Amino acid sequence: MEFGIHVPIFDIDGGTSAIAGELARVGSAAEGAGATWLSFMDHYFQIEPTGLPAEANMLEGYTTLGYLAAHTSTIDLGLLVTGVTYRHPGLLAKIVTTVDVLSGGRATLGLGAAWFEREHRGMGVDFPPISERFERLEETLQICAQMWDPENNGPFEGKHYQLAETLCSPQPIHRPKVLIGGGGEKKTLRLVAQYGDACNLSASSPEDVAHKLDVLRRHCDDVGRDVGTIRTTIMANNPRPAPDNRDEFVRAMADYAKLGIDAVLVTPTTGSPAAWIEQMAPVVPQLADLG
């Protein structure tokens, strides 16, 4: 099992002027620990699950990834996950391509249907009903696939998006993997089976994750796809890992490893995330030994 880092908090010790330097240290600490993934949220207001108010610090995600591209060399980079409502799909494909080129081929497109209504209203972004957001999500997946096909620069005609050309030059160094976030059984996991290279599930319990994987397997059967071609990741939150409960965390991950989960993502929630990551580093070889 691999180890990934997801950074949701930008209230950094030392204040706003310390954020850039700390994020550079986060990149170094994550790679030094042997983590294979580094991500941020796609939000403009802070979200309640972090325990912080909306007014807490938040950085724009893709700008942050571009910065980290220059301060890392091996780790995969992405947002967990991009809200489909925030950027036109053609522009999103170009943005992710830019991160991929500038990082030497390390970008992943994390994508989801978006959910934070207050943020949308506050920023003046349309927040259509959930059924329409999922329609837009599927069209965005189709558009990105076409943008990253160098043999197809033609138009795209969808219900919500119309592109006269899907020209994307330069092409990504490595076609970005598509990670679809969420565990919705009827729509989200169907889209994973049809379009995704990876999924991210909440580690609520091994039983719940096993059920989600069974649902994903059935969707794959429906579209004639080998479920083994989809990378499965979980966000650890039960227990929430921390340096003082590392052994408990590794024991809890053993049951997920038995399910075939490829990677577990953890979230530093302190004002000094680089030091937190360094303190968590001993779990990396232990997780690898789980399988």
mmCIF file of C-alpha atoms in Angstrom:
data_model
loop_
_atom_site.group_PDB
_atom_site.id
_atom_site.type_symbol
_atom_site.label_atom_id
_atom_site.label_comp_id
_atom_site.label_asym_id
_atom_site.label_seq_id
_atom_site.Cartn_x
_atom_site.Cartn_y
_atom_site.Cartn_z
ATOM 1 C CA MET A 1 0.000 0.000 0.000
ATOM 2 C CA GLU A 2 1.336 3.415 -1.001
ATOM 3 C CA PHE A 3 1.245 6.582 1.082
ATOM 4 C CA GLY A 4 -0.074 9.939 -0.141
ATOM 5 C CA ILE A 5 -0.383 13.432 1.319
ATOM 6 C CA HIS A 6 -3.443 15.676 1.003
ATOM 7 C CA VAL A 7 -3.064 19.212 2.386
ATOM 8 C CA PRO A 8 -6.382 20.954 3.200
ATOM 9 C CA ILE A 9 -5.200 23.720 5.549
ATOM 10 C CA PHE A 10 -3.221 26.879 4.770
ATOM 11 C CA ASP A 11 -3.280 28.522 8.185
ATOM 12 C CA ILE A 12 0.475 28.195 8.497
ATOM 13 C CA ASP A 13 2.588 29.006 11.523
ATOM 14 C CA GLY A 14 4.166 32.369 10.798
ATOM 15 C CA GLY A 15 1.209 33.786 8.876
ATOM 16 C CA THR A 16 0.509 34.411 5.221
ATOM 17 C CA SER A 17 4.081 35.297 4.329
ATOM 18 C CA ALA A 18 5.205 31.867 5.555
ATOM 19 C CA ILE A 19 2.836 29.855 3.336
ATOM 20 C CA ALA A 20 5.042 29.659 0.232
ATOM 21 C CA GLY A 21 8.126 28.478 2.079
ATOM 22 C CA GLU A 22 6.175 25.936 4.097
ATOM 23 C CA LEU A 23 4.557 24.469 0.979
ATOM 24 C CA ALA A 24 7.989 24.095 -0.617
ATOM 25 C CA ARG A 25 9.066 22.206 2.517
ATOM 26 C CA VAL A 26 5.902 20.087 2.279
ATOM 27 C CA GLY A 27 6.967 18.976 -1.200
ATOM 28 C CA SER A 28 10.450 18.070 0.009
ATOM 29 C CA ALA A 29 9.108 16.300 3.101
ATOM 30 C CA ALA A 30 6.571 14.284 1.110
ATOM 31 C CA GLU A 31 9.171 13.091 -1.386
ATOM 32 C CA GLY A 32 11.688 12.451 1.376
ATOM 33 C CA ALA A 33 9.154 10.300 3.210
ATOM 34 C CA GLY A 34 8.517 8.200 0.116
ATOM 35 C CA ALA A 35 4.990 9.456 -0.530
ATOM 36 C CA THR A 36 3.766 8.929 -4.074
ATOM 37 C CA TRP A 37 0.961 11.524 -4.117
ATOM 38 C CA LEU A 38 0.528 15.161 -3.104
ATOM 39 C CA SER A 39 -2.781 16.964 -3.461
ATOM 40 C CA PHE A 40 -4.759 20.006 -2.408
ATOM 41 C CA MET A 41 -8.460 20.827 -2.393
ATOM 42 C CA ASP A 42 -10.299 22.715 -5.102
ATOM 43 C CA HIS A 43 -11.990 25.291 -2.923
ATOM 44 C CA TYR A 44 -12.061 29.050 -2.543
ATOM 45 C CA PHE A 45 -13.549 29.112 0.974
ATOM 46 C CA GLN A 46 -12.378 26.748 3.699
ATOM 47 C CA ILE A 47 -14.785 23.853 4.327
ATOM 48 C CA GLU A 48 -16.366 22.854 7.628
ATOM 49 C CA PRO A 49 -15.037 19.244 7.763
ATOM 50 C CA THR A 50 -11.571 20.658 8.494
ATOM 51 C CA GLY A 51 -12.920 22.174 11.693
ATOM 52 C CA LEU A 52 -12.115 25.681 10.482
ATOM 53 C CA PRO A 53 -14.462 28.492 9.422
ATOM 54 C CA ALA A 54 -15.011 29.502 5.809
ATOM 55 C CA GLU A 55 -12.906 32.603 6.481
ATOM 56 C CA ALA A 56 -9.752 30.534 7.114
ATOM 57 C CA ASN A 57 -6.990 30.649 4.523
ATOM 58 C CA MET A 58 -7.533 28.921 1.177
ATOM 59 C CA LEU A 59 -5.374 28.995 -1.964
ATOM 60 C CA GLU A 60 -6.477 28.374 -5.535
ATOM 61 C CA GLY A 61 -5.627 24.781 -6.317
ATOM 62 C CA TYR A 62 -4.028 24.750 -9.755
ATOM 63 C CA THR A 63 -1.831 27.756 -9.033
ATOM 64 C CA THR A 64 -0.641 25.867 -5.958
ATOM 65 C CA LEU A 65 0.079 22.744 -8.019
ATOM 66 C CA GLY A 66 2.102 24.811 -10.460
ATOM 67 C CA TYR A 67 4.189 26.111 -7.558
ATOM 68 C CA LEU A 68 4.709 22.592 -6.210
ATOM 69 C CA ALA A 69 5.695 21.360 -9.665
ATOM 70 C CA ALA A 70 8.782 23.561 -9.341
ATOM 71 C CA HIS A 71 9.538 22.358 -5.808
ATOM 72 C CA THR A 72 9.212 18.594 -6.361
ATOM 73 C CA SER A 73 10.621 16.125 -8.854
ATOM 74 C CA THR A 74 9.019 12.702 -8.432
ATOM 75 C CA ILE A 75 5.671 12.869 -6.636
ATOM 76 C CA ASP A 76 2.348 12.821 -8.516
ATOM 77 C CA LEU A 77 0.360 16.056 -8.259
ATOM 78 C CA GLY A 78 -3.387 16.669 -8.363
ATOM 79 C CA LEU A 79 -6.444 18.222 -6.780
ATOM 80 C CA LEU A 80 -8.724 16.067 -4.685
ATOM 81 C CA VAL A 81 -10.914 16.864 -6.456
ATOM 82 C CA THR A 82 -11.543 19.547 -9.067
ATOM 83 C CA GLY A 83 -15.100 20.871 -8.894
ATOM 84 C CA VAL A 84 -16.575 20.482 -12.364
ATOM 85 C CA THR A 85 -18.490 23.751 -12.034
ATOM 86 C CA TYR A 86 -15.487 26.024 -11.514
ATOM 87 C CA ARG A 87 -13.779 25.937 -14.941
ATOM 88 C CA HIS A 88 -14.899 25.418 -18.513
ATOM 89 C CA PRO A 89 -13.794 21.894 -19.526
ATOM 90 C CA GLY A 90 -11.600 23.046 -22.407
ATOM 91 C CA LEU A 91 -9.784 25.462 -20.116
ATOM 92 C CA LEU A 92 -9.503 22.789 -17.426
ATOM 93 C CA ALA A 93 -7.849 20.357 -19.842
ATOM 94 C CA LYS A 94 -5.373 23.066 -20.801
ATOM 95 C CA ILE A 95 -4.654 23.908 -17.148
ATOM 96 C CA VAL A 96 -3.979 20.269 -16.242
ATOM 97 C CA THR A 97 -1.824 19.911 -19.358
ATOM 98 C CA THR A 98 0.219 22.900 -18.229
ATOM 99 C CA VAL A 99 0.812 21.348 -14.802
ATOM 100 C CA ASP A 100 1.799 18.096 -16.497
ATOM 101 C CA VAL A 101 4.310 19.762 -18.822
ATOM 102 C CA LEU A 102 5.843 21.912 -16.085
ATOM 103 C CA SER A 103 6.099 18.964 -13.678
ATOM 104 C CA GLY A 104 7.677 16.630 -16.222
ATOM 105 C CA GLY A 105 4.588 14.463 -16.623
ATOM 106 C CA ARG A 106 3.283 14.164 -13.042
ATOM 107 C CA ALA A 107 -0.223 15.648 -13.246
ATOM 108 C CA THR A 108 -3.421 13.805 -12.376
ATOM 109 C CA LEU A 109 -6.897 15.135 -13.128
ATOM 110 C CA GLY A 110 -8.982 14.665 -10.012
ATOM 111 C CA LEU A 111 -12.596 15.481 -10.810
ATOM 112 C CA GLY A 112 -15.929 15.544 -9.023
ATOM 113 C CA ALA A 113 -19.428 16.998 -9.286
ATOM 114 C CA ALA A 114 -18.809 19.805 -6.729
ATOM 115 C CA TRP A 115 -20.965 20.326 -3.653
ATOM 116 C CA PHE A 116 -20.195 23.488 -1.639
ATOM 117 C CA GLU A 117 -23.172 25.706 -2.406
ATOM 118 C CA ARG A 118 -22.105 28.581 -0.143
ATOM 119 C CA GLU A 119 -18.835 28.872 -2.012
ATOM 120 C CA HIS A 120 -20.567 28.931 -5.376
ATOM 121 C CA ARG A 121 -23.023 31.593 -4.274
ATOM 122 C CA GLY A 122 -20.294 33.604 -2.608
ATOM 123 C CA MET A 123 -18.043 33.572 -5.669
ATOM 124 C CA GLY A 124 -20.866 34.091 -8.148
ATOM 125 C CA VAL A 125 -20.439 30.656 -9.747
ATOM 126 C CA ASP A 126 -23.514 28.861 -11.091
ATOM 127 C CA PHE A 127 -24.596 25.942 -8.913
ATOM 128 C CA PRO A 128 -26.980 23.836 -10.989
ATOM 129 C CA PRO A 129 -28.959 20.905 -9.573
ATOM 130 C CA ILE A 130 -26.981 17.770 -8.870
ATOM 131 C CA SER A 131 -28.373 15.929 -11.894
ATOM 132 C CA GLU A 132 -27.034 18.650 -14.175
ATOM 133 C CA ARG A 133 -23.687 18.725 -12.361
ATOM 134 C CA PHE A 134 -23.274 15.026 -13.097
ATOM 135 C CA GLU A 135 -24.186 15.604 -16.744
ATOM 136 C CA ARG A 136 -21.521 18.300 -16.869
ATOM 137 C CA LEU A 137 -19.075 15.958 -15.143
ATOM 138 C CA GLU A 138 -19.539 13.302 -17.810
ATOM 139 C CA GLU A 139 -19.174 15.803 -20.645
ATOM 140 C CA THR A 140 -16.033 17.187 -19.016
ATOM 141 C CA LEU A 141 -14.538 13.693 -18.884
ATOM 142 C CA GLN A 142 -15.321 13.267 -22.574
ATOM 143 C CA ILE A 143 -13.874 16.660 -23.490
ATOM 144 C CA CYS A 144 -10.636 16.086 -21.580
ATOM 145 C CA ALA A 145 -10.205 12.715 -23.285
ATOM 146 C CA GLN A 146 -10.663 14.368 -26.672
ATOM 147 C CA MET A 147 -8.320 17.248 -25.794
ATOM 148 C CA TRP A 148 -5.639 14.696 -24.874
ATOM 149 C CA ASP A 149 -6.039 12.777 -28.135
ATOM 150 C CA PRO A 150 -3.511 14.290 -30.570
ATOM 151 C CA GLU A 151 -5.362 12.678 -33.465
ATOM 152 C CA ASN A 152 -8.661 14.422 -32.687
ATOM 153 C CA ASN A 153 -8.750 18.217 -32.745
ATOM 154 C CA GLY A 154 -12.322 18.322 -33.971
ATOM 155 C CA PRO A 155 -15.440 19.801 -32.408
ATOM 156 C CA PHE A 156 -17.320 18.591 -29.363
ATOM 157 C CA GLU A 157 -21.082 18.933 -29.295
ATOM 158 C CA GLY A 158 -22.643 18.213 -25.942
ATOM 159 C CA LYS A 159 -25.765 19.205 -24.083
ATOM 160 C CA HIS A 160 -23.931 21.702 -21.883
ATOM 161 C CA TYR A 161 -20.663 22.353 -23.705
ATOM 162 C CA GLN A 162 -19.868 23.047 -27.339
ATOM 163 C CA LEU A 163 -16.260 23.371 -28.516
ATOM 164 C CA ALA A 164 -15.467 24.268 -32.117
ATOM 165 C CA GLU A 165 -11.970 22.799 -31.710
ATOM 166 C CA THR A 166 -10.351 20.567 -29.106
ATOM 167 C CA LEU A 167 -6.828 21.673 -29.937
ATOM 168 C CA CYS A 168 -4.347 21.166 -27.089
ATOM 169 C CA SER A 169 -0.739 21.950 -27.918
ATOM 170 C CA PRO A 170 1.562 20.937 -26.424
ATOM 171 C CA GLN A 171 0.054 17.630 -25.476
ATOM 172 C CA PRO A 172 0.756 16.380 -21.933
ATOM 173 C CA ILE A 173 4.079 14.609 -21.470
ATOM 174 C CA HIS A 174 2.121 11.727 -19.967
ATOM 175 C CA ARG A 175 -1.630 11.647 -20.513
ATOM 176 C CA PRO A 176 -2.937 12.635 -17.068
ATOM 177 C CA LYS A 177 -4.617 9.881 -15.134
ATOM 178 C CA VAL A 178 -8.245 10.634 -14.298
ATOM 179 C CA LEU A 179 -9.241 10.184 -10.657
ATOM 180 C CA ILE A 180 -12.954 10.533 -9.934
ATOM 181 C CA GLY A 181 -13.748 11.362 -6.329
ATOM 182 C CA GLY A 182 -16.677 10.085 -4.312
ATOM 183 C CA GLY A 183 -18.454 6.832 -3.647
ATOM 184 C CA GLY A 184 -21.936 7.435 -5.066
ATOM 185 C CA GLU A 185 -23.092 4.044 -6.230
ATOM 186 C CA LYS A 186 -25.431 4.926 -9.094
ATOM 187 C CA LYS A 187 -23.570 7.760 -10.830
ATOM 188 C CA THR A 188 -20.057 8.325 -9.489
ATOM 189 C CA LEU A 189 -18.834 4.733 -9.528
ATOM 190 C CA ARG A 190 -20.445 4.222 -12.937
ATOM 191 C CA LEU A 191 -18.382 7.129 -14.253
ATOM 192 C CA VAL A 192 -15.269 5.621 -12.665
ATOM 193 C CA ALA A 193 -15.910 2.368 -14.484
ATOM 194 C CA GLN A 194 -16.528 4.121 -17.793
ATOM 195 C CA TYR A 195 -13.940 6.908 -17.730
ATOM 196 C CA GLY A 196 -11.695 6.733 -14.678
ATOM 197 C CA ASP A 197 -8.168 5.533 -14.111
ATOM 198 C CA ALA A 198 -8.584 5.818 -10.336
ATOM 199 C CA CYS A 199 -11.104 6.486 -7.609
ATOM 200 C CA ASN A 200 -10.938 7.885 -4.111
ATOM 201 C CA LEU A 201 -13.182 6.556 -1.353
ATOM 202 C CA SER A 202 -13.638 7.501 2.279
ATOM 203 C CA ALA A 203 -12.131 4.947 4.648
ATOM 204 C CA SER A 204 -15.270 4.896 6.772
ATOM 205 C CA SER A 205 -14.843 1.173 7.462
ATOM 206 C CA PRO A 206 -13.416 -1.844 5.637
ATOM 207 C CA GLU A 207 -16.944 -3.181 5.227
ATOM 208 C CA ASP A 208 -18.167 0.012 3.566
ATOM 209 C CA VAL A 209 -15.172 0.150 1.247
ATOM 210 C CA ALA A 210 -15.590 -3.525 0.345
ATOM 211 C CA HIS A 211 -19.193 -2.785 -0.604
ATOM 212 C CA LYS A 212 -18.159 0.180 -2.766
ATOM 213 C CA LEU A 213 -15.580 -1.970 -4.524
ATOM 214 C CA ASP A 214 -18.242 -4.590 -5.237
ATOM 215 C CA VAL A 215 -20.465 -1.897 -6.749
ATOM 216 C CA LEU A 216 -17.545 -0.643 -8.847
ATOM 217 C CA ARG A 217 -16.869 -4.197 -10.020
ATOM 218 C CA ARG A 218 -20.465 -4.579 -11.171
ATOM 219 C CA HIS A 219 -20.282 -1.309 -13.100
ATOM 220 C CA CYS A 220 -17.075 -2.504 -14.724
ATOM 221 C CA ASP A 221 -18.768 -5.740 -15.710
ATOM 222 C CA ASP A 222 -21.572 -3.718 -17.299
ATOM 223 C CA VAL A 223 -19.145 -1.804 -19.530
ATOM 224 C CA GLY A 224 -16.813 -4.745 -20.187
ATOM 225 C CA ARG A 225 -13.880 -3.407 -18.203
ATOM 226 C CA ASP A 226 -11.405 -5.171 -15.928
ATOM 227 C CA VAL A 227 -11.799 -3.580 -12.491
ATOM 228 C CA GLY A 228 -8.137 -4.362 -11.884
ATOM 229 C CA THR A 229 -7.197 -1.567 -14.286
ATOM 230 C CA ILE A 230 -8.624 1.030 -11.872
ATOM 231 C CA ARG A 231 -6.375 2.333 -9.115
ATOM 232 C CA THR A 232 -8.208 2.437 -5.783
ATOM 233 C CA THR A 233 -7.329 4.955 -3.081
ATOM 234 C CA ILE A 234 -8.831 5.868 0.268
ATOM 235 C CA MET A 235 -8.806 8.957 2.454
ATOM 236 C CA ALA A 236 -7.897 7.886 5.987
ATOM 237 C CA ASN A 237 -10.176 9.315 8.641
ATOM 238 C CA ASN A 238 -11.054 6.479 11.010
ATOM 239 C CA PRO A 239 -8.851 6.883 12.955
ATOM 240 C CA ARG A 240 -7.473 10.159 11.633
ATOM 241 C CA PRO A 241 -3.748 9.427 11.440
ATOM 242 C CA ALA A 242 -1.270 11.485 13.433
ATOM 243 C CA PRO A 243 2.319 11.029 14.572
ATOM 244 C CA ASP A 244 1.173 9.888 18.021
ATOM 245 C CA ASN A 245 -1.013 7.049 16.681
ATOM 246 C CA ARG A 246 1.130 5.752 13.809
ATOM 247 C CA ASP A 247 1.032 2.113 14.916
ATOM 248 C CA GLU A 248 -2.742 2.181 15.350
ATOM 249 C CA PHE A 249 -3.056 3.744 11.902
ATOM 250 C CA VAL A 250 -0.960 1.036 10.229
ATOM 251 C CA ARG A 251 -2.958 -1.704 11.955
ATOM 252 C CA ALA A 252 -6.200 -0.108 10.770
ATOM 253 C CA MET A 253 -4.904 -0.019 7.184
ATOM 254 C CA ALA A 254 -4.194 -3.762 7.107
ATOM 255 C CA ASP A 255 -7.840 -4.620 6.436
ATOM 256 C CA TYR A 256 -7.937 -2.141 3.539
ATOM 257 C CA ALA A 257 -4.757 -3.594 2.103
ATOM 258 C CA LYS A 258 -6.460 -7.008 2.096
ATOM 259 C CA LEU A 259 -9.167 -5.471 -0.106
ATOM 260 C CA GLY A 260 -6.517 -4.485 -2.632
ATOM 261 C CA ILE A 261 -6.497 -0.741 -1.921
ATOM 262 C CA ASP A 262 -3.514 0.737 -3.722
ATOM 263 C CA ALA A 263 -2.880 3.879 -1.675
ATOM 264 C CA VAL A 264 -3.997 5.633 1.487
ATOM 265 C CA LEU A 265 -4.033 9.428 1.675
ATOM 266 C CA VAL A 266 -3.527 11.293 4.937
ATOM 267 C CA THR A 267 -4.147 14.927 5.869
ATOM 268 C CA PRO A 268 -1.799 17.025 7.997
ATOM 269 C CA THR A 269 -3.982 19.447 9.940
ATOM 270 C CA THR A 270 -1.352 21.465 11.804
ATOM 271 C CA GLY A 271 0.233 24.810 11.082
ATOM 272 C CA SER A 272 3.516 23.023 10.327
ATOM 273 C CA PRO A 273 2.529 20.304 7.837
ATOM 274 C CA ALA A 274 6.090 19.598 6.658
ATOM 275 C CA ALA A 275 7.188 18.594 10.149
ATOM 276 C CA TRP A 276 4.006 16.508 10.529
ATOM 277 C CA ILE A 277 4.832 14.640 7.315
ATOM 278 C CA GLU A 278 8.386 13.986 8.479
ATOM 279 C CA GLN A 279 7.036 12.542 11.733
ATOM 280 C CA MET A 280 4.696 10.258 9.771
ATOM 281 C CA ALA A 281 7.446 8.966 7.469
ATOM 282 C CA PRO A 282 8.097 5.737 9.441
ATOM 283 C CA VAL A 283 4.686 4.400 8.373
ATOM 284 C CA VAL A 284 5.663 4.350 4.678
ATOM 285 C CA PRO A 285 7.667 1.087 4.720
ATOM 286 C CA GLN A 286 5.137 -0.429 7.128
ATOM 287 C CA LEU A 287 2.299 0.287 4.715
ATOM 288 C CA ALA A 288 4.361 -1.109 1.841
ATOM 289 C CA ASP A 289 4.763 -4.353 3.777
ATOM 290 C CA LEU A 290 0.969 -4.701 3.992
ATOM 291 C CA GLY A 291 0.874 -5.371 0.257
#
